[in-house]
Coordinates of C-alpha atoms and ligand atoms in Angstrom, one line a residue:
X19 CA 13.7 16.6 -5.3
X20 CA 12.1 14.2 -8.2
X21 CA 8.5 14.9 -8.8
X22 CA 5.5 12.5 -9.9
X23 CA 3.0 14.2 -12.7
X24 CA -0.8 13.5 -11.7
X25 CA -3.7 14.3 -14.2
X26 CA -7.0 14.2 -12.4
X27 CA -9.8 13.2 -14.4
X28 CA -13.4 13.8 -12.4
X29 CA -13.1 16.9 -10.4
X30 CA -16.0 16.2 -8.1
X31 CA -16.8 14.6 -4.7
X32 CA -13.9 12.3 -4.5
X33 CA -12.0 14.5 -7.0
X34 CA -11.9 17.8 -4.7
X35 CA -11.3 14.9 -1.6
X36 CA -7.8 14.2 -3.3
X37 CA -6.7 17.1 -4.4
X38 CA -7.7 18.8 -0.5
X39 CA -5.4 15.8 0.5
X40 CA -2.4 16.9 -1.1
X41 CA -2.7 20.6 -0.6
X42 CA -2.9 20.3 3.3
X43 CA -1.0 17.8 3.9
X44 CA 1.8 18.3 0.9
X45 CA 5.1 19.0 2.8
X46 CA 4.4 15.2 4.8
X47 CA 3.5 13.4 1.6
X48 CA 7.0 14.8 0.3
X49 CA 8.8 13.2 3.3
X50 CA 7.2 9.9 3.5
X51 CA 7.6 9.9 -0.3
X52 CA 11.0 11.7 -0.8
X53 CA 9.4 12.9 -4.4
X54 CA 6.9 15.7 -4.8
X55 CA 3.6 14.8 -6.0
X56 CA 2.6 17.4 -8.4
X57 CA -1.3 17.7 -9.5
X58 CA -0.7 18.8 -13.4
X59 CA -4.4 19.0 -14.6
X60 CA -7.7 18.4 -14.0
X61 CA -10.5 17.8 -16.2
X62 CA -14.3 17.9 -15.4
X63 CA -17.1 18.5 -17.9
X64 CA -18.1 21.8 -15.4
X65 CA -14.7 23.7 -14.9
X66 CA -16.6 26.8 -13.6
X67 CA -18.2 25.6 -9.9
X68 CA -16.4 26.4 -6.8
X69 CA -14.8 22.7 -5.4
X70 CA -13.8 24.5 -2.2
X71 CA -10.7 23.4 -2.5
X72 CA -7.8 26.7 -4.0
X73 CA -6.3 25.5 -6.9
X74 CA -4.8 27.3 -9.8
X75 CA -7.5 27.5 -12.5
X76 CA -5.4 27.1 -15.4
X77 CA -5.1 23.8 -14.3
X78 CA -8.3 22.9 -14.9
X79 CA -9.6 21.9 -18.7
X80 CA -13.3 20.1 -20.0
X81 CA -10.8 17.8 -22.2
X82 CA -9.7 15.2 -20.4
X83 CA -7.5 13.8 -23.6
X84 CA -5.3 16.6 -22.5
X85 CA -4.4 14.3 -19.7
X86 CA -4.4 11.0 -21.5
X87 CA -1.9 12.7 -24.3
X88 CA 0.4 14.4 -21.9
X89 CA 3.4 12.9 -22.3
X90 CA 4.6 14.7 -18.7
X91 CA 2.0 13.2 -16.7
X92 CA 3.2 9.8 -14.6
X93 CA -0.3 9.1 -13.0
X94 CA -3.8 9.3 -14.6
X95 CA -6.1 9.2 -11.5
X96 CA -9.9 8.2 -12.9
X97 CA -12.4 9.8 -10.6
X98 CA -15.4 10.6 -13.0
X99 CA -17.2 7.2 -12.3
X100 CA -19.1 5.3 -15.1
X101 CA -17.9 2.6 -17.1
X102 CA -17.1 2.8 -21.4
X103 CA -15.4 6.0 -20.7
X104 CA -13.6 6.1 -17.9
X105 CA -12.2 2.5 -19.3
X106 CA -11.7 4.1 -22.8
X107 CA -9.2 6.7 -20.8
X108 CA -8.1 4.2 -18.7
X109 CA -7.1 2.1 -21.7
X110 CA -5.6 5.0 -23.5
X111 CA -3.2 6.2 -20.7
X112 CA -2.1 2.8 -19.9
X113 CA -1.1 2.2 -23.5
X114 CA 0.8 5.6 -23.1
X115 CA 2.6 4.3 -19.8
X116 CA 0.7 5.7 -17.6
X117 CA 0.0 4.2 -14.2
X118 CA -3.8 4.5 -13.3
X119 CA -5.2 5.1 -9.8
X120 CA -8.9 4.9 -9.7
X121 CA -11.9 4.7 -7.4
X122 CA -14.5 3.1 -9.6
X123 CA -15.6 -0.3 -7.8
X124 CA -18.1 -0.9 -10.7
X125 CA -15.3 -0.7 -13.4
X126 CA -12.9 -2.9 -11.3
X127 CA -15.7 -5.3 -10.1
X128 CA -17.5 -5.3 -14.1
X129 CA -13.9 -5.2 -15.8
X130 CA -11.1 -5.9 -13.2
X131 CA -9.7 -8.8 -15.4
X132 CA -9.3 -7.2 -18.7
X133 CA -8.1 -4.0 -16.9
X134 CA -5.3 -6.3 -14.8
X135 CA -4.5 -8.1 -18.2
X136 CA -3.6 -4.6 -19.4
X137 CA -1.9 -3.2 -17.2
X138 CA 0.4 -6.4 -16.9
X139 CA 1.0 -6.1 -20.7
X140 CA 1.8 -2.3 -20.5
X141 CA 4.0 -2.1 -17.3
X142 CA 1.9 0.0 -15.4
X143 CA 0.2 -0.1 -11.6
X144 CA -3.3 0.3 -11.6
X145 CA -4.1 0.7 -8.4
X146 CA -7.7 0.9 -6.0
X147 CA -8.0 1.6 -2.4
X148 CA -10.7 3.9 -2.6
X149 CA -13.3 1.7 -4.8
X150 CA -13.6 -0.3 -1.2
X151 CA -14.9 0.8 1.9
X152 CA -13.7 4.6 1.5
X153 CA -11.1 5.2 4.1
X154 CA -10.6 2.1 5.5
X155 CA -7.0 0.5 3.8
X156 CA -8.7 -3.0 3.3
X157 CA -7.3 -3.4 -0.3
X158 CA -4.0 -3.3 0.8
X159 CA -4.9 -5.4 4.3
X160 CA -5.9 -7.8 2.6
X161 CA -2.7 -8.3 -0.5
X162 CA -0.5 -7.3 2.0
X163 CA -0.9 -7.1 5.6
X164 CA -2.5 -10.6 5.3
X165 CA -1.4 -11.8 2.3
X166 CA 0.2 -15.0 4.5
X167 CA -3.2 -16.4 5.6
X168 CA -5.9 -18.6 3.8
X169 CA -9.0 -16.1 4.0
X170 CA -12.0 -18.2 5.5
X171 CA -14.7 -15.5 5.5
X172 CA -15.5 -11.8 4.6
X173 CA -18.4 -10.5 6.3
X174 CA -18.6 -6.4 6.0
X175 CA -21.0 -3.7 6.0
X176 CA -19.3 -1.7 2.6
X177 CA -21.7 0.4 1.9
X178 CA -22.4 4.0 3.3
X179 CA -25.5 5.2 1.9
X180 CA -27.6 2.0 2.7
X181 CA -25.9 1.6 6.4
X182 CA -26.7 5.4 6.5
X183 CA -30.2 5.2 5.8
X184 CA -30.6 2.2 8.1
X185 CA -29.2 3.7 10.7
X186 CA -31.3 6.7 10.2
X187 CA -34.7 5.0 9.8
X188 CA -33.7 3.2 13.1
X189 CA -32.3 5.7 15.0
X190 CA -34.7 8.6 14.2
X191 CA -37.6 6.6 12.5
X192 CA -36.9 9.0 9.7
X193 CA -38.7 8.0 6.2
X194 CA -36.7 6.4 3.7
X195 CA -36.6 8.8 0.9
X196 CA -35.5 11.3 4.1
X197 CA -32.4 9.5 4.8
X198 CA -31.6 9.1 1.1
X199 CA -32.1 12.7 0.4
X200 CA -29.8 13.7 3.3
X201 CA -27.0 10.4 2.3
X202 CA -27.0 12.5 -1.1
X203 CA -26.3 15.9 0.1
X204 CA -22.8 14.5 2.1
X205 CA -21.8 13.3 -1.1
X206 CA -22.2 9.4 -0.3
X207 CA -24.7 8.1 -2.6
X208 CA -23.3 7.4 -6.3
X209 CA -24.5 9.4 -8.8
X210 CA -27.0 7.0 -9.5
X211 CA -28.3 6.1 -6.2
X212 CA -30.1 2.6 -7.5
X213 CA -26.5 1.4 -7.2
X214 CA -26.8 1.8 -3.2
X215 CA -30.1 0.9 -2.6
X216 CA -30.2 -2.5 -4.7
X217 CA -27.3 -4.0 -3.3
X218 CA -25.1 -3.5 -6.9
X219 CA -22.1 -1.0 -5.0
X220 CA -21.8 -3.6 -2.2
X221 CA -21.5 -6.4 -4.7
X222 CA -19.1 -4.5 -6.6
X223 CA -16.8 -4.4 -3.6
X224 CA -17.6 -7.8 -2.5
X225 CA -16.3 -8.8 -6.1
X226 CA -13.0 -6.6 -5.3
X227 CA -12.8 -8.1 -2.1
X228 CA -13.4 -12.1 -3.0
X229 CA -11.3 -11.4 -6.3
X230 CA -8.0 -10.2 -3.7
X231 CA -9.1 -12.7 -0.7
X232 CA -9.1 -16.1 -3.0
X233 CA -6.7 -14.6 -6.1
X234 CA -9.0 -15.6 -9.0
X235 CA -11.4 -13.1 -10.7
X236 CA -14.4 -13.2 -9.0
X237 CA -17.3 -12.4 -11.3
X238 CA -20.0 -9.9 -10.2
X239 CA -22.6 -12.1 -11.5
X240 CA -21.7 -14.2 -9.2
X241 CA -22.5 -12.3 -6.1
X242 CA -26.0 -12.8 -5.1
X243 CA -27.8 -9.8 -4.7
X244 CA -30.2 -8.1 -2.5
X245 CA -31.2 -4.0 -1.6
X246 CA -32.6 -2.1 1.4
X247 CA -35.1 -1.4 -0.9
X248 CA -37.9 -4.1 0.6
X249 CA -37.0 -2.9 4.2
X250 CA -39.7 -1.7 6.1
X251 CA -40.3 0.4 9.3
X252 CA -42.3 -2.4 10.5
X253 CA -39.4 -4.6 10.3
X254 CA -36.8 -2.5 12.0
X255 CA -39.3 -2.6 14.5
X256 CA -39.7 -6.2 14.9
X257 CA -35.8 -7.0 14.4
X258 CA -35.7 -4.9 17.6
X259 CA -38.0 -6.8 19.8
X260 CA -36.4 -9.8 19.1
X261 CA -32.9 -7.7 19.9
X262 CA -31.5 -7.6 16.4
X263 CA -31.1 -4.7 13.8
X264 CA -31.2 -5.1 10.1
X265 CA -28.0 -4.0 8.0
X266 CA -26.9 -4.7 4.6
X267 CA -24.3 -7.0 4.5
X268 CA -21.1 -8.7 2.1
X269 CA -20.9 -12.0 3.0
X270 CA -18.1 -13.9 1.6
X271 CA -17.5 -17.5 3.0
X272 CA -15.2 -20.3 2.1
X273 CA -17.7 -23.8 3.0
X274 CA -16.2 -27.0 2.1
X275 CA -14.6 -25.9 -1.0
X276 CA -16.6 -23.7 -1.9
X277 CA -17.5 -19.9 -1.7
X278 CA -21.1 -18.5 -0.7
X279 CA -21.3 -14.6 -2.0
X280 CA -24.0 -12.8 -1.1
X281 CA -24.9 -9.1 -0.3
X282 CA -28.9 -8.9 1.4
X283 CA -30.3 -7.0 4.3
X284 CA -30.0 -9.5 7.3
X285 CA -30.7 -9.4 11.1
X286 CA -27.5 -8.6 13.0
X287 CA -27.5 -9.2 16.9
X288 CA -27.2 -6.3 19.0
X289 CA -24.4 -7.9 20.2
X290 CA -22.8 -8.8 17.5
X291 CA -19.6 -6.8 16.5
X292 CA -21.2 -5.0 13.3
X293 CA -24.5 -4.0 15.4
X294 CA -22.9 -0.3 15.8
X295 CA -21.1 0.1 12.4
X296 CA -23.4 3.0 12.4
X297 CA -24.3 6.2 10.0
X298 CA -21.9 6.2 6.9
X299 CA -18.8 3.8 8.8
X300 CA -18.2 0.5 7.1
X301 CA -16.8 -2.3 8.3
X302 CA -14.8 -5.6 7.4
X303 CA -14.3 -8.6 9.0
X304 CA -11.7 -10.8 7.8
X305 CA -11.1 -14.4 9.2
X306 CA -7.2 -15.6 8.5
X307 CA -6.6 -19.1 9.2
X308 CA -3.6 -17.9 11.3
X309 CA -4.7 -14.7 12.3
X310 CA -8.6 -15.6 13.4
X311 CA -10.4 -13.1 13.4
X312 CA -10.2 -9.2 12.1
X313 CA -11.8 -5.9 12.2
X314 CA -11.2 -3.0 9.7
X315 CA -13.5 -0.1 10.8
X316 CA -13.7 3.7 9.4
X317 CA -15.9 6.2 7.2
X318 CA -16.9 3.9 3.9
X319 CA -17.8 7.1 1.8
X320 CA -17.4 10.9 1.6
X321 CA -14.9 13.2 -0.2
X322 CA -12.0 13.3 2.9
X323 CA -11.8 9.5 3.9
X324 CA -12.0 8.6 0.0
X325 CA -9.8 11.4 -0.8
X326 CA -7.4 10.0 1.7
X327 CA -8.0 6.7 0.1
X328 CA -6.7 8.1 -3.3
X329 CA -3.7 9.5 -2.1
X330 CA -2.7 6.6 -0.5
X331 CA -2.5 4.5 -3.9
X332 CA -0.8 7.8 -5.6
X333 CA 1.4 7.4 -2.7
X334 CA 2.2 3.9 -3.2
X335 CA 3.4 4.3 -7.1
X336 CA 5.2 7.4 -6.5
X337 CA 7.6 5.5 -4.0
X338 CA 7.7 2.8 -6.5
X339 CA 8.8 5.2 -9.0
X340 CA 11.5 7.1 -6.8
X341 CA 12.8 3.5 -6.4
X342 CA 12.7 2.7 -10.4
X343 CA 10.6 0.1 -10.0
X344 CA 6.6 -0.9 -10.6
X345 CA 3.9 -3.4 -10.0
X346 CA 5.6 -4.9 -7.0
X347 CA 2.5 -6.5 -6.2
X348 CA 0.1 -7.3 -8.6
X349 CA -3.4 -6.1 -8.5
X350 CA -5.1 -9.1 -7.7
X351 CA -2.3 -9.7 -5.5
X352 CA -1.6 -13.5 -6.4
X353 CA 1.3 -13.4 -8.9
X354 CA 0.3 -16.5 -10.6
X355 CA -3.1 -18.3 -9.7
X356 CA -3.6 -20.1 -6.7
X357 CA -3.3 -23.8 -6.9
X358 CA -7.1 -24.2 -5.4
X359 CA -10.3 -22.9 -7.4
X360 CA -12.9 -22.1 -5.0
X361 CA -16.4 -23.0 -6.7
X362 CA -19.8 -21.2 -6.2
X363 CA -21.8 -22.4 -3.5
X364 CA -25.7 -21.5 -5.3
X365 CA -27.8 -19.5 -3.3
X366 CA -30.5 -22.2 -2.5
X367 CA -27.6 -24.2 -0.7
X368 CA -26.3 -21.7 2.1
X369 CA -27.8 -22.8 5.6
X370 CA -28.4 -19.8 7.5
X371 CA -31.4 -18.9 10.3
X372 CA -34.2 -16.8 8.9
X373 CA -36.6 -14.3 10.2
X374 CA -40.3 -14.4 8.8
X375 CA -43.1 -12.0 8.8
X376 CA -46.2 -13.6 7.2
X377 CA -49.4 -11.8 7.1
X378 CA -52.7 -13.9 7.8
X379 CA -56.0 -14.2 8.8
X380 CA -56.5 -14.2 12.4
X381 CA -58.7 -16.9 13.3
X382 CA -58.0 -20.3 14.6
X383 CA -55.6 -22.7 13.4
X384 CA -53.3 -20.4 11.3
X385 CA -50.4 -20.7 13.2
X386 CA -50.4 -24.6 12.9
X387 CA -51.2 -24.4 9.4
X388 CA -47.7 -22.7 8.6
X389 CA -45.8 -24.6 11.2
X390 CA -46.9 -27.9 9.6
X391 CA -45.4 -26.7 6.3
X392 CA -42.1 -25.7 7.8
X393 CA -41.8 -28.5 10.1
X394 CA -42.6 -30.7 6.8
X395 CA -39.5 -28.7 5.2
X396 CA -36.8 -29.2 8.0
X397 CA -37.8 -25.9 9.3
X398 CA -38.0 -25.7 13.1
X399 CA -39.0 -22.7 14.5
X400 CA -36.5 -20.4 17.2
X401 CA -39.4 -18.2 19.0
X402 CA -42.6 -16.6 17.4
X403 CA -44.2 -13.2 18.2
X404 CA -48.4 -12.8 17.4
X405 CA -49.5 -9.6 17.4
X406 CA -53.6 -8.6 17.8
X407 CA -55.4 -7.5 15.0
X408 CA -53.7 -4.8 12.9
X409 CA -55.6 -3.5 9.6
X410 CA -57.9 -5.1 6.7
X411 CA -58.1 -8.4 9.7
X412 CA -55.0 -9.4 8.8
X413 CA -52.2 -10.2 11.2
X414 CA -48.5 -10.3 11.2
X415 CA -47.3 -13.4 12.6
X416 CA -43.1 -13.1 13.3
X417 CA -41.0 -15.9 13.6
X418 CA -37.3 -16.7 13.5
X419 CA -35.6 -20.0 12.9
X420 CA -32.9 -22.4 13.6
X421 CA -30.7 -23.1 11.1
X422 CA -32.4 -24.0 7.7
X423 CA -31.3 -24.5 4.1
X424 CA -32.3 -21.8 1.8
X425 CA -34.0 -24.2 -0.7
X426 CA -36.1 -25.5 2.2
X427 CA -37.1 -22.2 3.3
X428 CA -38.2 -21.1 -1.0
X429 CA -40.2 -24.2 -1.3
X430 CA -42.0 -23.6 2.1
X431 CA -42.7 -19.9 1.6
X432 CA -44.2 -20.8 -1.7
X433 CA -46.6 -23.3 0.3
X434 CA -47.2 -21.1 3.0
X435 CA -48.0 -18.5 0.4
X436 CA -51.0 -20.2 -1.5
X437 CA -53.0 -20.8 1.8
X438 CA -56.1 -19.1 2.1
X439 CA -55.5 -17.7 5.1
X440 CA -51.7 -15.9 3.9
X441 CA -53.3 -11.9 2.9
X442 CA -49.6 -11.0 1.3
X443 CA -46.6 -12.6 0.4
X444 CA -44.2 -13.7 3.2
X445 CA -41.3 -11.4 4.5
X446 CA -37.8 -13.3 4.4
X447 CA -34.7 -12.0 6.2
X448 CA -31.4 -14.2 7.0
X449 CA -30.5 -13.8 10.3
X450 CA -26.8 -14.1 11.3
X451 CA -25.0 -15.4 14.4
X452 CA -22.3 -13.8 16.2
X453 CA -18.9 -13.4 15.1
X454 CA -15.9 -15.0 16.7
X455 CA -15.2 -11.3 18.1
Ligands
NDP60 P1 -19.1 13.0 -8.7 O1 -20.3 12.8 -9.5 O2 -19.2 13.9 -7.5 O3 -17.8 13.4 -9.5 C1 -17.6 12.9 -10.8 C2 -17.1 14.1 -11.6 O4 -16.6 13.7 -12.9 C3 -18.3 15.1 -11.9 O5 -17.9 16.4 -11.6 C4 -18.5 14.8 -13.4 O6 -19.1 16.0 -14.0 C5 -17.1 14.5 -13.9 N1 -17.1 13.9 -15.2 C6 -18.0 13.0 -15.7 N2 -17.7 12.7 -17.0 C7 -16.5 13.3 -17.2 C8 -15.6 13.4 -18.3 N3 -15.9 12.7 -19.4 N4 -14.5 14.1 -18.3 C9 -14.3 14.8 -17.1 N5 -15.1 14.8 -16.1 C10 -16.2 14.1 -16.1 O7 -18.7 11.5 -8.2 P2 -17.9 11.0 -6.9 O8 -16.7 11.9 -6.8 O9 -18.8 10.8 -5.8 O10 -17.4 9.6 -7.4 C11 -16.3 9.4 -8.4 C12 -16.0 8.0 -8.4 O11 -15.5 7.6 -7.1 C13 -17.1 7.0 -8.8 O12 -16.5 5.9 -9.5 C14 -17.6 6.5 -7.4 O13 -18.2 5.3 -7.5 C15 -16.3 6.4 -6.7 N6 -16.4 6.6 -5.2 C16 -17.2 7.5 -4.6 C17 -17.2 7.7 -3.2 C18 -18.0 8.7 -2.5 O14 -18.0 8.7 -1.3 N7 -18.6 9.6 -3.2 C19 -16.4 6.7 -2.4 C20 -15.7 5.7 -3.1 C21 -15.7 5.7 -4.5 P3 -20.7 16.1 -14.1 O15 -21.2 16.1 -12.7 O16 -20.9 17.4 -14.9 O17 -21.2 14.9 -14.9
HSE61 N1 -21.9 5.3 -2.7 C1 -20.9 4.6 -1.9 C2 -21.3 4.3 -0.6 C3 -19.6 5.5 -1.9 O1 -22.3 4.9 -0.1 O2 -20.7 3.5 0.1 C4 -18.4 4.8 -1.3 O3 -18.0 3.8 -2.1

């Protein structure tokens, strides 16, 4: 029976996912593959802490050049997160002619191009299920199992910490730092956990996912950016009684030419087909030209469904190797780029229906006041909720809107919020429709 070599760099969440993955299920990895997949070392800075997963213990070393340099080992699989180096071993076994399977979305997202570029001069896979939406296969859905369709729009929930604590706060009405602290102890938050809440690990995916769906390298700059972090109980409330609940979404969308990319907190529909993509699940929805519409649904974080995840790729190049051959599809999965350029639709262009919370004074007149303004801006107004007299005499007046172009809605808001009678600056969420599902 041939075997593949793995070195495991990052023995931790993800780390003791994969390496559970192969010990359970190691007799039917060896049949689908027809090679043995054999786990030759692992390196983490802390060798000592119990992973629960058995493994032999010489395996295990604190250097992980022993990997890089090994001239046995086929695949280097990167799972200690970060970015200069985990690239800088990266780099290193590629340049050794190692393949490279790796979970890091920020590295592929921040670096994808120059990693691609690499691997294409070197020979080698690089491959990256797990650094989207965990256990759901969309990397592969979307280079292979769709690669015959123009994608039209992305619109996903891809990140499990943030749907986690939304769902929570919710669900439960438990506290924000609550949910986070309990999204951190089942090993889905990053090890920096800004990264979830500020809407950066969804935008690294989006990147991933817009980079495979179009076949150019998206760049994360590009993808506007929003966190959970402004969400408020009062919010989740309101969103309710208008029969909507807020979740952070990747919205990628091809308009006339040219691509909106944006990752904020919006009002779903209750509906709506991602209204119960609940707790750590993810979801993607892909629209093909010839397929219409798409749902990929599963866990989006955790050590089993990313472990899975991991496998899969390791998988993947070890059938590739048992055949002789490697990089049958490449990892942006356009061979050459595509005849077509999509441009970047800026931020203040997208038409999309809002949701507004403004606080005022409640006396007379206010209302009008800030419908004037809007209606002056294009802005017309889908239903309004007043509520009576809440603290410091200030009331929250809720509204949401027909369709509107974001420029519009800045320079009214900016209006709105010089008036005397505006006690804090205006709430803003986009609202979307329902899908064609
Ligand atoms: P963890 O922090 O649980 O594991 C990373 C491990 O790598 C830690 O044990 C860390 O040690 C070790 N490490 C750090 N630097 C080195 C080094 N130089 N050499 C050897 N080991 C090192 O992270 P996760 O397993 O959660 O995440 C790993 C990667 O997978 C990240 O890129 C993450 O974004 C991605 N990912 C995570 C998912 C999840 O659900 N958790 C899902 C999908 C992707 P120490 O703790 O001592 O620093
Ligand atoms: N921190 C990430 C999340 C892990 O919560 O989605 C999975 O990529």
């Amino acid at each position: 029976m041939p075997q593949v070599k793995v070195g495991l760099i990052g023995f931790g969440t993800v780390g003791a996912g994969m390496v559970e993955v192969l010990i359970n299920n190691r007799q039917l990895i060896e049949d689908r593959v027809g090679a043995e997949i054999v786990l030759k070392k692992i390196a983490d800075l802390d060798i000592d802490s119990d992973r629960g997963v058995k493994i032999d213990t010489t395996f295990l070393t604190t250097d992980a050049m022993e990997i890089v340099n090994d001239p046995e080992i086929d695949i280097v699989v990167e799972l200690m997160g970060g970015c200069d180096q985990a690239m800088e071993y990266i780099l290193m076994a590629m340049e050794k002619g190692k393949h490279v399977v790796t979970a890091n979305k920020a590295l592929i997202a921040e670096y994808g191009k120059l990693l691609f570029e690499m691997a294409e001069r070197y020979g080698v896979d690089i491959a990256f299920e797990a650094s989207v939406a965990g256990g759901i296969p969309i990397i592969r859905v979307l280079k292979e199992g769709l690669a015959a369709n123009q994608i039209k729009a992305v619109l996903a929930i891809l990140n499990g910490t943030a749907n986690y604590i939304l769902t929570r706060m919710t669900g439960e009405g438990l506290s924000f730092d609550e949910a986070l602290s309990i999204a951190k102890r089942l090993g889905y938050a990053e090890a920096d956990p800004t990264l979830d809440i500020d809407g950066s690990d969804a935008a690294h995916k989006l990147t991933i996912v817009i980079s495979l769906a179009f076949g150019f390298p998206f760049k994360y700059e590009n993808v506007y950016k929003e966190g959970i972090d402004g969400v408020s109980p009062e919010d989740i409330r309101f969103a309710g009684e208008f029969g909507y609940c807020i979740k952070l979404l990747a919205i990628a969308r091809e308009v006339d030419g040219d691509i909106e990319a944006r990752v904020h907190p919006a009002f779903v529909p209750l509906d709506h087909i991602l209204a119960n993509v609940n707790e750590a699940y993810n979801a993607v929805y892909v629209e093909g030209d010839f397929t219409g519409p798409t749902l990929f649904y599963g866990l989006g974080a955790g050590r089993r469904p990313t472990g899975s995840a991991v496998v899969s790729d390791l998988i993947d190049i070890a059938r590739n190797q048992v055949k002789g051959i490697a990089r049958r599809v490449s990892p942006i999965s356009f061979a050459r780029p595509p005849a077509k350029e999509l441009s970047l639709r800026p931020m203040d262009q997208i038409v999309t229906d809002y949701y507004f919370r403004f606080s005022a004074v409640d006396s007379p007149g206010v209302l009008s006041k800030i419908s004037g303004i809007l209606g002056a801006n294009n802005i017309s107004i889908a239903s309004v909720i007043q509520k009576s007299r809440e603290t410091h005499g200030s009331v929250p007046i809720v509204m949401l809107t027909h369709e509107a172009k974001e420029s519009n809605v800045r320079k009214s808001l900016e209006l709105i919020d010089k008036l005397g009678i505006v006690t804090e600056k205006t709430v803003l969420f986009r609202v979307e429709k329902k899908t064609g599902i």
